[in-house]
Coordinates of C-alpha atoms and ligand atoms in Angstrom, one line a residue:
X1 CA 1.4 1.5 -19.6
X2 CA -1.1 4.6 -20.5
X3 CA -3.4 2.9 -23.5
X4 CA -3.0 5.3 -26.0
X5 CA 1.3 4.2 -25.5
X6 CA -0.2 0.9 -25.5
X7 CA -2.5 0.9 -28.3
X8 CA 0.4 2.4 -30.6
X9 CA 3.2 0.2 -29.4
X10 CA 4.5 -2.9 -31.1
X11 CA 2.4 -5.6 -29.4
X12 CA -1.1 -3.9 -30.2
X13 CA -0.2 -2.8 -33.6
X14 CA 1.0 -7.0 -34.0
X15 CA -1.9 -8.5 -32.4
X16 CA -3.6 -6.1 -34.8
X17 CA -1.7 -6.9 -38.2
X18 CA -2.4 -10.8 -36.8
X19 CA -6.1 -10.2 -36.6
X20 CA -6.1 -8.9 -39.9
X21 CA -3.7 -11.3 -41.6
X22 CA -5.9 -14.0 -40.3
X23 CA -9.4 -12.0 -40.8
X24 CA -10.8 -12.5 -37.4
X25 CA -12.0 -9.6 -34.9
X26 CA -9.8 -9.0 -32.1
X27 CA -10.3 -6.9 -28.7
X28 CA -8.5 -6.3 -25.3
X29 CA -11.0 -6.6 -22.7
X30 CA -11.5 -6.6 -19.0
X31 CA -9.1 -5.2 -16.5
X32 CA -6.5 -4.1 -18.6
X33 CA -9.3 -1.5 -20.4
X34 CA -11.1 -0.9 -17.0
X35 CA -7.7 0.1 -15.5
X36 CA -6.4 2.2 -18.6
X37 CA -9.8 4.0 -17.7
X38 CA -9.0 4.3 -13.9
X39 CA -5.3 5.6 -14.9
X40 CA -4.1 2.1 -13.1
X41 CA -1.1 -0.5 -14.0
X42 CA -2.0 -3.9 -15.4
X43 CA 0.3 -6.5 -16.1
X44 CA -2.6 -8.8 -17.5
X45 CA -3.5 -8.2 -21.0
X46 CA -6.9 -10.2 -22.1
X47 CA -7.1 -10.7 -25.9
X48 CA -10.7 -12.4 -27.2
X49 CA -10.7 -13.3 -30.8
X50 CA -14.0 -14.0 -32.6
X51 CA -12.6 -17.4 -33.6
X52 CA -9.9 -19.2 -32.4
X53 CA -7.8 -17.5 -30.1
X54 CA -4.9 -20.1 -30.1
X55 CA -4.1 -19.6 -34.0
X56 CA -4.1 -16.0 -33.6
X57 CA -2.0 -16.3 -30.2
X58 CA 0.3 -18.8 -32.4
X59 CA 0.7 -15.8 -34.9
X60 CA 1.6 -13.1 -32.7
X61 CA 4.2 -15.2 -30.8
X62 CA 5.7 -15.3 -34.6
X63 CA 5.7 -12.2 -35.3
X64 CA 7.3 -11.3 -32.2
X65 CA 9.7 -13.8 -32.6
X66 CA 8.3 -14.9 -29.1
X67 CA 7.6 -18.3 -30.5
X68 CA 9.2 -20.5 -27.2
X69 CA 6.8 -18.2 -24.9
X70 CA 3.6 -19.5 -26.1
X71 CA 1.4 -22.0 -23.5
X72 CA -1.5 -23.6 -24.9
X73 CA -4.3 -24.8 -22.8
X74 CA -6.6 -26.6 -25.3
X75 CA -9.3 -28.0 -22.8
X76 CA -9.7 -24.1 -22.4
X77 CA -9.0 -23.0 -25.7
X78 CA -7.0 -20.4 -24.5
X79 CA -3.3 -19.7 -25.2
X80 CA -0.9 -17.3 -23.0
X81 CA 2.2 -15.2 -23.7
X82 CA 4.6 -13.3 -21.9
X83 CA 5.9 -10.3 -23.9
X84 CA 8.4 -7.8 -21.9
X85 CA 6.3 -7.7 -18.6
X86 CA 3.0 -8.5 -19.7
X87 CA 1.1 -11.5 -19.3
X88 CA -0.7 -11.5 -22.7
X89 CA -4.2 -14.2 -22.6
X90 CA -6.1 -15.1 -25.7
X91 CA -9.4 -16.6 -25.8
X92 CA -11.8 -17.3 -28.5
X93 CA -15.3 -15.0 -27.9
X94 CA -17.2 -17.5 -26.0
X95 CA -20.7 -18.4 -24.4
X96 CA -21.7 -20.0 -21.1
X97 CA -24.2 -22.1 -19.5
X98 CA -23.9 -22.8 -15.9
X99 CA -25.0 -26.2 -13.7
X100 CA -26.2 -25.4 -10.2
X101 CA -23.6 -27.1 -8.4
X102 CA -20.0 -26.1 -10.3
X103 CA -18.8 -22.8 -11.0
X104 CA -17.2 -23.9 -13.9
X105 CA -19.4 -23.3 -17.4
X106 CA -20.3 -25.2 -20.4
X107 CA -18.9 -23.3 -22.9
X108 CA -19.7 -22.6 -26.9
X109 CA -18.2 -20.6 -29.3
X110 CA -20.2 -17.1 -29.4
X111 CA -19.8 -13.6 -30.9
X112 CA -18.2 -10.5 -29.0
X113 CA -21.8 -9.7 -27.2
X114 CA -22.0 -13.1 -25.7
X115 CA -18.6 -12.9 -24.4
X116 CA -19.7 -9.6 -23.1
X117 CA -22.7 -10.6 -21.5
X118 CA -20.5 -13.4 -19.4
X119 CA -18.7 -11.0 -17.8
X120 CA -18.9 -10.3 -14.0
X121 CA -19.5 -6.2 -13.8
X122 CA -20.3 -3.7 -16.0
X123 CA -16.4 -2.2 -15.3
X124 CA -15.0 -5.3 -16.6
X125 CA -17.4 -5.6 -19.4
X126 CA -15.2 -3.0 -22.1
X127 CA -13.1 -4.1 -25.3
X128 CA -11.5 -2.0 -27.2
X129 CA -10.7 -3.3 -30.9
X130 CA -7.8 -4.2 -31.9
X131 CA -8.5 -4.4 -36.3
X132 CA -7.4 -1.8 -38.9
X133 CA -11.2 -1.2 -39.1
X134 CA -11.8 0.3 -36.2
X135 CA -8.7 0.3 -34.3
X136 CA -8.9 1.5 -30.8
X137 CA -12.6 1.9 -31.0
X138 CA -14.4 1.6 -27.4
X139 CA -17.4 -0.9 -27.1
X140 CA -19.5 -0.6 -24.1
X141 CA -22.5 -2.1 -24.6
X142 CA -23.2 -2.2 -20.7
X143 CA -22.8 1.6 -19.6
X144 CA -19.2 0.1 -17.9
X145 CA -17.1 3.7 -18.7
X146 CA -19.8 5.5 -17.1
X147 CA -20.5 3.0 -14.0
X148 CA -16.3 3.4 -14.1
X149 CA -16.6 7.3 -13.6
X150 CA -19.8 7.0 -10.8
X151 CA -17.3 3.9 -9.3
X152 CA -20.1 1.6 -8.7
X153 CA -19.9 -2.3 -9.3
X154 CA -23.0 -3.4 -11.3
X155 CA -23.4 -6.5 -13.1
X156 CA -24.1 -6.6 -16.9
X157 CA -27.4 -9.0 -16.3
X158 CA -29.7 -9.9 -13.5
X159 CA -27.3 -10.3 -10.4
X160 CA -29.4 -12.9 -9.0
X161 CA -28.3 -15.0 -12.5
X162 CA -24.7 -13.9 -12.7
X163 CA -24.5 -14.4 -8.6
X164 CA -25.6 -17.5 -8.8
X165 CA -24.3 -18.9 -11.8
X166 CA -20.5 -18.2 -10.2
X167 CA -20.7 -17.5 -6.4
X168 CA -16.9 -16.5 -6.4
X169 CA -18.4 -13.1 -8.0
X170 CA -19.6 -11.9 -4.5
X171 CA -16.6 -12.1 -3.5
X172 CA -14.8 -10.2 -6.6
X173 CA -17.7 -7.7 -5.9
X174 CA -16.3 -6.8 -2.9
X175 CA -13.0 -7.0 -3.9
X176 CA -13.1 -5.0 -6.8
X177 CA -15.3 -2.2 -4.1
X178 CA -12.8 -2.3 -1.8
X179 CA -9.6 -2.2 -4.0
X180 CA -11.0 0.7 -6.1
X181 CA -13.0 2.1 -3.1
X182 CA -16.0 1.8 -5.4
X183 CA -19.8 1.3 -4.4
X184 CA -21.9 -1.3 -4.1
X185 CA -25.5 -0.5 -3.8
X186 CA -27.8 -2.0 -1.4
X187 CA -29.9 -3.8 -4.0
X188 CA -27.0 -5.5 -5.0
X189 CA -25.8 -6.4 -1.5
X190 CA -29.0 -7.6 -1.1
X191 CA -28.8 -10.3 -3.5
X192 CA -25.6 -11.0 -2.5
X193 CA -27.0 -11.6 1.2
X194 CA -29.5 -13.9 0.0
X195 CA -27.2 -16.1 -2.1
X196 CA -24.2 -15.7 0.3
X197 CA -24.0 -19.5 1.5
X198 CA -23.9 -20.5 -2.2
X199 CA -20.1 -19.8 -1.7
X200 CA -19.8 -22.9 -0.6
X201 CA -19.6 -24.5 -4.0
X202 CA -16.2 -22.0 -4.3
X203 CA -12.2 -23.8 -3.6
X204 CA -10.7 -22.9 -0.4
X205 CA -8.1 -21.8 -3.0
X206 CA -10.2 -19.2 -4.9
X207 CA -11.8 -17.7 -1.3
X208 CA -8.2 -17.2 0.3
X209 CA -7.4 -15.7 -3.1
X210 CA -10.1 -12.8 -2.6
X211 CA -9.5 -12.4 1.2
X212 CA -5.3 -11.6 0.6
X213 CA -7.0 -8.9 -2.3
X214 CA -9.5 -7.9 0.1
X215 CA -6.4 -7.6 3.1
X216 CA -4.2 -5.8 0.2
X217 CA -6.9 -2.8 -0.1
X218 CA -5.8 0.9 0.9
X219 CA -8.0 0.6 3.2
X220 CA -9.2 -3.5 3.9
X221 CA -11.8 -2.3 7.0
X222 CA -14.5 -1.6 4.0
X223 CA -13.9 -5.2 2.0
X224 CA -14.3 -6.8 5.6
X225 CA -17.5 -4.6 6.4
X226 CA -19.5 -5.4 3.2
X227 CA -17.7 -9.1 4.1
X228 CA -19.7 -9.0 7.6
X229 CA -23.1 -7.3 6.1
X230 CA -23.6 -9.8 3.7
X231 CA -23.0 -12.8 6.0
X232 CA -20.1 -14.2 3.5
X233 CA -17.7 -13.4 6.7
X234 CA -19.4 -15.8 8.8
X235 CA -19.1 -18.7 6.4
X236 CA -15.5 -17.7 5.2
X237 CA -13.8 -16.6 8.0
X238 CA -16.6 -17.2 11.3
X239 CA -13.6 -16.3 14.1
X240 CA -13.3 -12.9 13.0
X241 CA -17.4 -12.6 12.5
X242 CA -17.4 -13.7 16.1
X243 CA -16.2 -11.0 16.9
X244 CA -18.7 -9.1 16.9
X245 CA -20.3 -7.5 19.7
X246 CA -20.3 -6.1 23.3
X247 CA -21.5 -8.1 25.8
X248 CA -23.0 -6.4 29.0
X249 CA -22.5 -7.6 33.0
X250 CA -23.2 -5.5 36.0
X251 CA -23.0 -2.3 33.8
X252 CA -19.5 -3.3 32.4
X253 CA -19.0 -3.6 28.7
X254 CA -16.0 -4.2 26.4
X255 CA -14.7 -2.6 23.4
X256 CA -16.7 -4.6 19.9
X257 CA -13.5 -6.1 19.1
X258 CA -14.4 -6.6 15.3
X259 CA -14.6 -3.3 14.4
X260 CA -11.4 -2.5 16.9
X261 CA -9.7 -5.2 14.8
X262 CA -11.0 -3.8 11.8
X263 CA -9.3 -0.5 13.0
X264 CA -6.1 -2.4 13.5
X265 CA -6.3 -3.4 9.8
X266 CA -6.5 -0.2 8.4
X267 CA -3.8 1.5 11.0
X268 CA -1.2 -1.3 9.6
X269 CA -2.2 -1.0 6.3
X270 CA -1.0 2.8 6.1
X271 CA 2.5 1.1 7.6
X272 CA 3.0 -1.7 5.5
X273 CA 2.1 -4.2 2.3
X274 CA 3.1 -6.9 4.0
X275 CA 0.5 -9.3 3.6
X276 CA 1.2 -11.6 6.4
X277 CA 1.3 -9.0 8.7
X278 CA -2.0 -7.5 7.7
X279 CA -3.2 -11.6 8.6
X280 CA -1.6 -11.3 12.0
X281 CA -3.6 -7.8 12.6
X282 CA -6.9 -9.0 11.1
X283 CA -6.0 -12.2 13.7
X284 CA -4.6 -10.6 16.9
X285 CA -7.7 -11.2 18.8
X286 CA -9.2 -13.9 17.8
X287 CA -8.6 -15.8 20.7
X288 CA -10.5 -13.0 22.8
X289 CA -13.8 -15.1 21.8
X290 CA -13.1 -18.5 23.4
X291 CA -11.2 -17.0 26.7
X292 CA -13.8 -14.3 27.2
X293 CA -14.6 -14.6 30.7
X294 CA -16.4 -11.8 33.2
X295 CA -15.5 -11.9 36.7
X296 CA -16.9 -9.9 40.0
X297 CA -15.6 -6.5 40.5
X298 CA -12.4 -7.7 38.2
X299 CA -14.8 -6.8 35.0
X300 CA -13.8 -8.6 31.2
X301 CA -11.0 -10.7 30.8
X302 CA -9.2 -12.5 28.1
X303 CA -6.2 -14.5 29.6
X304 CA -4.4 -16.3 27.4
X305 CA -6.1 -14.9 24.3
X306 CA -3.0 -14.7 22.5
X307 CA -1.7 -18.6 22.8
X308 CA -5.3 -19.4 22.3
X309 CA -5.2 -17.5 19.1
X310 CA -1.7 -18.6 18.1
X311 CA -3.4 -21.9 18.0
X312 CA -6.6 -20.7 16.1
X313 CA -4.3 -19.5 13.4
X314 CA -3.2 -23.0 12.8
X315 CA -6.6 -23.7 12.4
X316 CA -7.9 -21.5 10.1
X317 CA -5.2 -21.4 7.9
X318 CA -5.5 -25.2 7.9
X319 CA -9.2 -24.9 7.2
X320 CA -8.3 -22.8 4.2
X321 CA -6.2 -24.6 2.7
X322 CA -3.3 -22.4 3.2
X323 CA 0.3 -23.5 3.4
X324 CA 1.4 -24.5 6.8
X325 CA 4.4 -22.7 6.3
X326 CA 6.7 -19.9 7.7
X327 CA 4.4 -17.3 6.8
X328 CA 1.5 -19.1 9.7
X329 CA 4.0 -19.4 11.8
X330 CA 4.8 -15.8 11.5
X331 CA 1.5 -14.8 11.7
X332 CA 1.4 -17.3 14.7
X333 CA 4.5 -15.8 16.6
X334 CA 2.8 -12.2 16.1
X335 CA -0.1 -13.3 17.4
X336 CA 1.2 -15.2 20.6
X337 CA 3.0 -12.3 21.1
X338 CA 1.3 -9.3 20.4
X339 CA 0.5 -8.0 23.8
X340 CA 4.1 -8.1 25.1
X341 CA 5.7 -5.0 23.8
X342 CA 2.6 -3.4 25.2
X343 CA 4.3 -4.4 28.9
X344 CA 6.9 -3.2 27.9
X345 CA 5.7 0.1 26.9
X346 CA 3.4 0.8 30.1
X347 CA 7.0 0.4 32.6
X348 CA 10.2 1.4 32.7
X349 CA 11.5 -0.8 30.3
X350 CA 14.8 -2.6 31.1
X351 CA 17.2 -4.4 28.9
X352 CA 16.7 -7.6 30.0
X353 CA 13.1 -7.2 29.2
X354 CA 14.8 -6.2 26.1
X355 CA 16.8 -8.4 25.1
X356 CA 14.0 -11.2 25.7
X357 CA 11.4 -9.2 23.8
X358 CA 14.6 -10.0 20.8
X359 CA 15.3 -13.4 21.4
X360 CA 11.9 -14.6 21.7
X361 CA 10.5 -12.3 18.4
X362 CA 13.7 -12.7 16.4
X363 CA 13.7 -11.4 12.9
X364 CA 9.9 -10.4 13.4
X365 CA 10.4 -7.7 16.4
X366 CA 10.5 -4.8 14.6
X367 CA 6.7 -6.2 12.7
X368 CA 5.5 -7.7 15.9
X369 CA 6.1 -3.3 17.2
X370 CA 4.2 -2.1 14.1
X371 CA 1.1 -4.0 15.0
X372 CA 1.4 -2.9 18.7
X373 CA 1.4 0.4 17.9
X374 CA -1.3 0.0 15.0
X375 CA -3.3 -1.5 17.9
X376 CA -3.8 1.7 19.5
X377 CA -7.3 2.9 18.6
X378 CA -8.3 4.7 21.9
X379 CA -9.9 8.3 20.9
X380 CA -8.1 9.8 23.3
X381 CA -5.7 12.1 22.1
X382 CA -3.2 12.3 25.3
X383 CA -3.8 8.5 25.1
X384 CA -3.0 7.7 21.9
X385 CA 0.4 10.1 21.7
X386 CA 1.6 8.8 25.2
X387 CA 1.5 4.8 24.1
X388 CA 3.1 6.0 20.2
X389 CA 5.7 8.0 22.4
X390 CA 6.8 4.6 24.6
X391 CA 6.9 2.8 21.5
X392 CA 9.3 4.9 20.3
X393 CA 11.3 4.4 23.6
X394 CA 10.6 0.8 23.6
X395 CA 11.5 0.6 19.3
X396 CA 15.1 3.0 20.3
X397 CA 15.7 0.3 23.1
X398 CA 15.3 -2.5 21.0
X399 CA 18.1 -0.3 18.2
X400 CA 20.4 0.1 21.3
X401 CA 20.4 -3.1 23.1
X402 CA 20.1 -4.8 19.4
X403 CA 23.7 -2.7 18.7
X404 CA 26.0 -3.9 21.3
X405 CA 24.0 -7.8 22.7
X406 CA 23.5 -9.0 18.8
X407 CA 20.6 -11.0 20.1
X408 CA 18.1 -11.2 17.0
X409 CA 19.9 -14.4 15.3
X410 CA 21.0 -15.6 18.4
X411 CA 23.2 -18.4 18.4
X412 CA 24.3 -19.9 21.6
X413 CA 28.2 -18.7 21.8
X414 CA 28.8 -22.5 22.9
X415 CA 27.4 -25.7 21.5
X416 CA 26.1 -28.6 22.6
X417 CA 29.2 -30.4 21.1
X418 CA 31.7 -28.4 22.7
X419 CA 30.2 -29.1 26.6
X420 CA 29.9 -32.7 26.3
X421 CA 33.9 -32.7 24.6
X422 CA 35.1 -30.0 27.7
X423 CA 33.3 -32.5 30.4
X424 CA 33.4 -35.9 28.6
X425 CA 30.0 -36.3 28.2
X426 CA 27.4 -38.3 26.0
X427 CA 24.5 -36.7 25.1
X428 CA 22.8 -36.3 28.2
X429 CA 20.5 -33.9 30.2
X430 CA 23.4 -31.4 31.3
X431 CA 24.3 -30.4 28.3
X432 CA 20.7 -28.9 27.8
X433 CA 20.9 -27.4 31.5
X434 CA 24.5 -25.4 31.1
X435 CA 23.2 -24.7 27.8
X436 CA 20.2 -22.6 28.8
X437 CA 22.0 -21.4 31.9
X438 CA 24.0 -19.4 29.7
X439 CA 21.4 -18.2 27.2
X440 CA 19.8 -17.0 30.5
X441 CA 22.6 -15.5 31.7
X442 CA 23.3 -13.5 28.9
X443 CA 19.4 -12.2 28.3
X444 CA 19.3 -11.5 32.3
X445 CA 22.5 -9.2 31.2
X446 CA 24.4 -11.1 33.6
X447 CA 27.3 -12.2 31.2
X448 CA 28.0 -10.5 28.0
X449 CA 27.0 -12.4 24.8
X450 CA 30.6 -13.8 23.8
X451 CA 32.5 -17.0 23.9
X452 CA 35.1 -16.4 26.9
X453 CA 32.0 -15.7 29.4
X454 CA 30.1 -18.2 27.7
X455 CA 32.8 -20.5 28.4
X456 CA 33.6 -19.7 31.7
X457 CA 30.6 -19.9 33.1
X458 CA 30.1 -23.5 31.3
X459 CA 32.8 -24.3 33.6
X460 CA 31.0 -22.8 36.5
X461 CA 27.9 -24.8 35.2
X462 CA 29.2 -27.9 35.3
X463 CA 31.0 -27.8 38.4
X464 CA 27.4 -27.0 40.2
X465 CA 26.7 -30.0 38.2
X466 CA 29.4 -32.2 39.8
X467 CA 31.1 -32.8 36.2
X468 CA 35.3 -32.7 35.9
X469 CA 36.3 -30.4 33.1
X470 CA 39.3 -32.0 30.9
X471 CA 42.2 -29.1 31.5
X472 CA 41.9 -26.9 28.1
X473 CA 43.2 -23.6 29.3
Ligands
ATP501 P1 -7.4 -8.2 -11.8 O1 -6.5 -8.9 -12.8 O2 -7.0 -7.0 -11.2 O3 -7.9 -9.2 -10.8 P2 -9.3 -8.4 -13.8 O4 -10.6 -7.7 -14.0 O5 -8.3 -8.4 -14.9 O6 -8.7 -7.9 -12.5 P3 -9.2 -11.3 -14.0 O7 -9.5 -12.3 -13.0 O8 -7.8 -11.1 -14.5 O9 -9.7 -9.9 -13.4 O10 -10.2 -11.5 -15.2 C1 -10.1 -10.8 -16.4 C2 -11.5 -10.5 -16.9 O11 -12.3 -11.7 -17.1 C3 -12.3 -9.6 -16.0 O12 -12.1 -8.3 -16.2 C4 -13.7 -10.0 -16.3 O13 -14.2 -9.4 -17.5 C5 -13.6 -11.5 -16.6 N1 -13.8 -12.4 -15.5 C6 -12.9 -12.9 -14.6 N2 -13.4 -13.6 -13.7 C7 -14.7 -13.7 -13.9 C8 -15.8 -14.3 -13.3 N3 -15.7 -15.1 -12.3 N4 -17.0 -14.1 -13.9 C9 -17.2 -13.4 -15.0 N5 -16.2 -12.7 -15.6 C10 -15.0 -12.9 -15.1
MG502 MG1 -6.5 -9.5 -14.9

């Protein structure tokens, strides 16, 4: 919603006649007037009240007739709304004092400026009012339109005070930089540098929060640069810092696989908004640190980076906090497999290889493809449209073979329970055997992927097996 629609429609002009029924000032502030500014959607509408920002939230539910939507959070004293799709928050103006070891304030009631001055940057520092008075006039008392319009993050007090009073503003810093592509000056990242290990005292929680906005950027290479330059990557995420660097042996190098990862990032980025698939870019290598090997005339080597990473992304998303859910063990199967396809690409590519490529990616093939083709970053231009040009063979392949062998939900076209009632058997060790002979069978393209091969060569199966088939057919 553009803010001069917004400041004429119902729910401004209600808060509005609220603020004025119950004599208090009112103001939207923070990122819904820093993105009207930058031209920018927000769903988030922050409402501070010089007074008691429940009553007035209370009032405008009312009016709106909205009066079921209303949750109060009294230890707060803040009260939320919904209204069509906005998220509507109302606070009472405030003031803060902050203990060295919580990033959590004392707070006290306070007027508009003191709820100004707590802010985090200058951008997110402007209200607009919201009474009769004055309605819709802009107050800036920190130079935020014009630090908007220059798009540089600078903080409304010292930043050594308002770093270290809440450490999780480093990492909004760079998130806000890197979202917006805005600028954060050295002095800044300086003091950042120096405080950086105070993020310690921040929730796995709140941390992971920043890195998915960081990973969500147009372009997430610059969040994870300033990341790395202030030291906040080693202590947040140290197996991508680690990365870092080219190690030199007999005159052989290898590529500085952070920034090449970094590369990866952005490439994927311009493909997709999947978050979980930018995680699996920004982790495809991490294994490359611990299986880093050099050997004699051979050169650099990483065997077995991929299942090595696979199991760092456990790890770290253990270590985080993060769900251990089917989104790691996406991340994890993109990982462990995201040098296959790349096989696949260099030879002539058969269907079997195919069809196992399928099977063994599932539902995630065609994501585990857009990462191997986002990892090409050689400058070469011949290169680089040769490997795009087998991926397109090896992603129509997939289309082709995918059309007539059905292999992406593959389910076995005969059961367990079905061998053990054709050869009288109790659960035993066969029935595993002539089960995966004939998922074999069918990726090797030997038998076609239905039931009257399937069950044919069960029969087959079991007879190498020394097992008596009851007569069905
Ligand atoms: P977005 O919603 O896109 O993350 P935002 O600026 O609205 O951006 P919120 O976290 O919703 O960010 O916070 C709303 C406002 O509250 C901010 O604009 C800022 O003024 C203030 N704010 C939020 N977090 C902090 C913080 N850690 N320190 C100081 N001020 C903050
Ligand atoms: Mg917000």
């Amino acid at each position: 919603m553009k803010f001069e629609e917004a400041i004429n429609n119902k729910l401004f002009k209600t808060i509005s006649n609220c603020a004025d029924e119950i004599g208090l000032d009112c103001y939207v502030i923070g990122g819904f007037v820093r993105d009207y500014f930058l031209k920018r959607e927000s769903k988030d509408i922050d409402i501070v009240v010089v007074g008691s920002g429940i009553e007035m939230a209370k009032l405008v539910s009312k009016e709106l007739k909205n009066t079921s939507n209303v949750k109060i959070f009294k230890t707060y004293g803040t009260a939320m709304l919904k209204y069509s799709n906005y998220e509507i928050e109302f606070v009472g103006a405030r003031k803060e004092s902050y203990s060295h070891n919580s990033r959590n304030p004392q707070v006290s009631e306070g007027t508009l400026e003191d709820d100004i001055k707590r802010r985090d940057f200058t951008i997110n520092s402007l209200a607009i009012s919201l009474n009769k008075k004055n309605y819709g006039k802009l107050i800036d008392l920190h130079n935020g339109l014009e630090d908007i319009k220059s798009k540089v993050i600078i903080t409304p007090l010292n930043p050594q005070i308002t770093f270290n009073d809440d450490p999780l503003r480093m990492l909004r810093a760079i998130r806000f930089a890197s979202n917006l592509d805005f600028n954060i000056n050295k002095d800044l990242l300086d003091v950042i540098s120096n405080l950086n290990s105070r993020i310690n005292i921040i929730t796995k929680e709140r941390i992971v929060e920043e890195i998915n906005r960081i990973l969500l950027s147009p372009k997430p290479s610059y969040g994870f640069s300033l990341l790395e330059k202030t030291g906040l990557l080693k202590i947040i995420l140290p197996e991508i810092s680690a990365l870092k660097g080219i190690d030199e042996i007999e005159g052989q190098t290898h590529k500085d696989n952070f920034y090449h990862t970094l590369e990866v990032v952005d490439n994927i980025s311009k493909e997709t908004d999947n978050l979980w698939l930018r995680w699996a870019a920004l982790l495809h290598d991490i294994g490359k640190v611990p299986t880093k090997k050099f050997k004699p005339k051979i050169g650099w080597t990483f065997h077995g980076h991929e299942f090595e990473g696979s199991k760092m992304v456990y790890r770290i998303f253990k270590g985080l906090k993060m769900p251990l859910n089917d989104k790691m063990k996406y991340v994890q199967k993109i990982v462990l497999m995201s040098s296959r396809p790349i096989v696949l690409a260099q030879e002539n590519v058969t269907d079997s290889a195919i069809r196992r490529l399928i099977f063994d990616a599932g539902e995630s093939v065609d994501d585990l493809i857009t990462l191997c083709e986002a990892d090409i970053t050689t400058k070469n231009k011949e290169r680089f449209k040769k490997y795009r040009q087998n991926f397109k063979i090896v992603r129509n392949k997939i289309i082709e073979v995918e059309e007539r062998d059905n292999i992406r939900n593959f389910q076995p076209p005969i059961n367990g329970k079905e061998i053990m009632e054709t050869f009288d058997l109790k659960p035993c060790k066969s029935i595993g055997e002539i089960k995966e002979a004939i998922k074999e069978a069918i990726l090797e393209g030997d038998i076609k992927n239905d039931y009257n091969a399937a069950y044919k060569l069960m029969l087959e199966e079991g007879k190498k097996l020394g097992l008596i088939a009851n007569e069905k057919r």
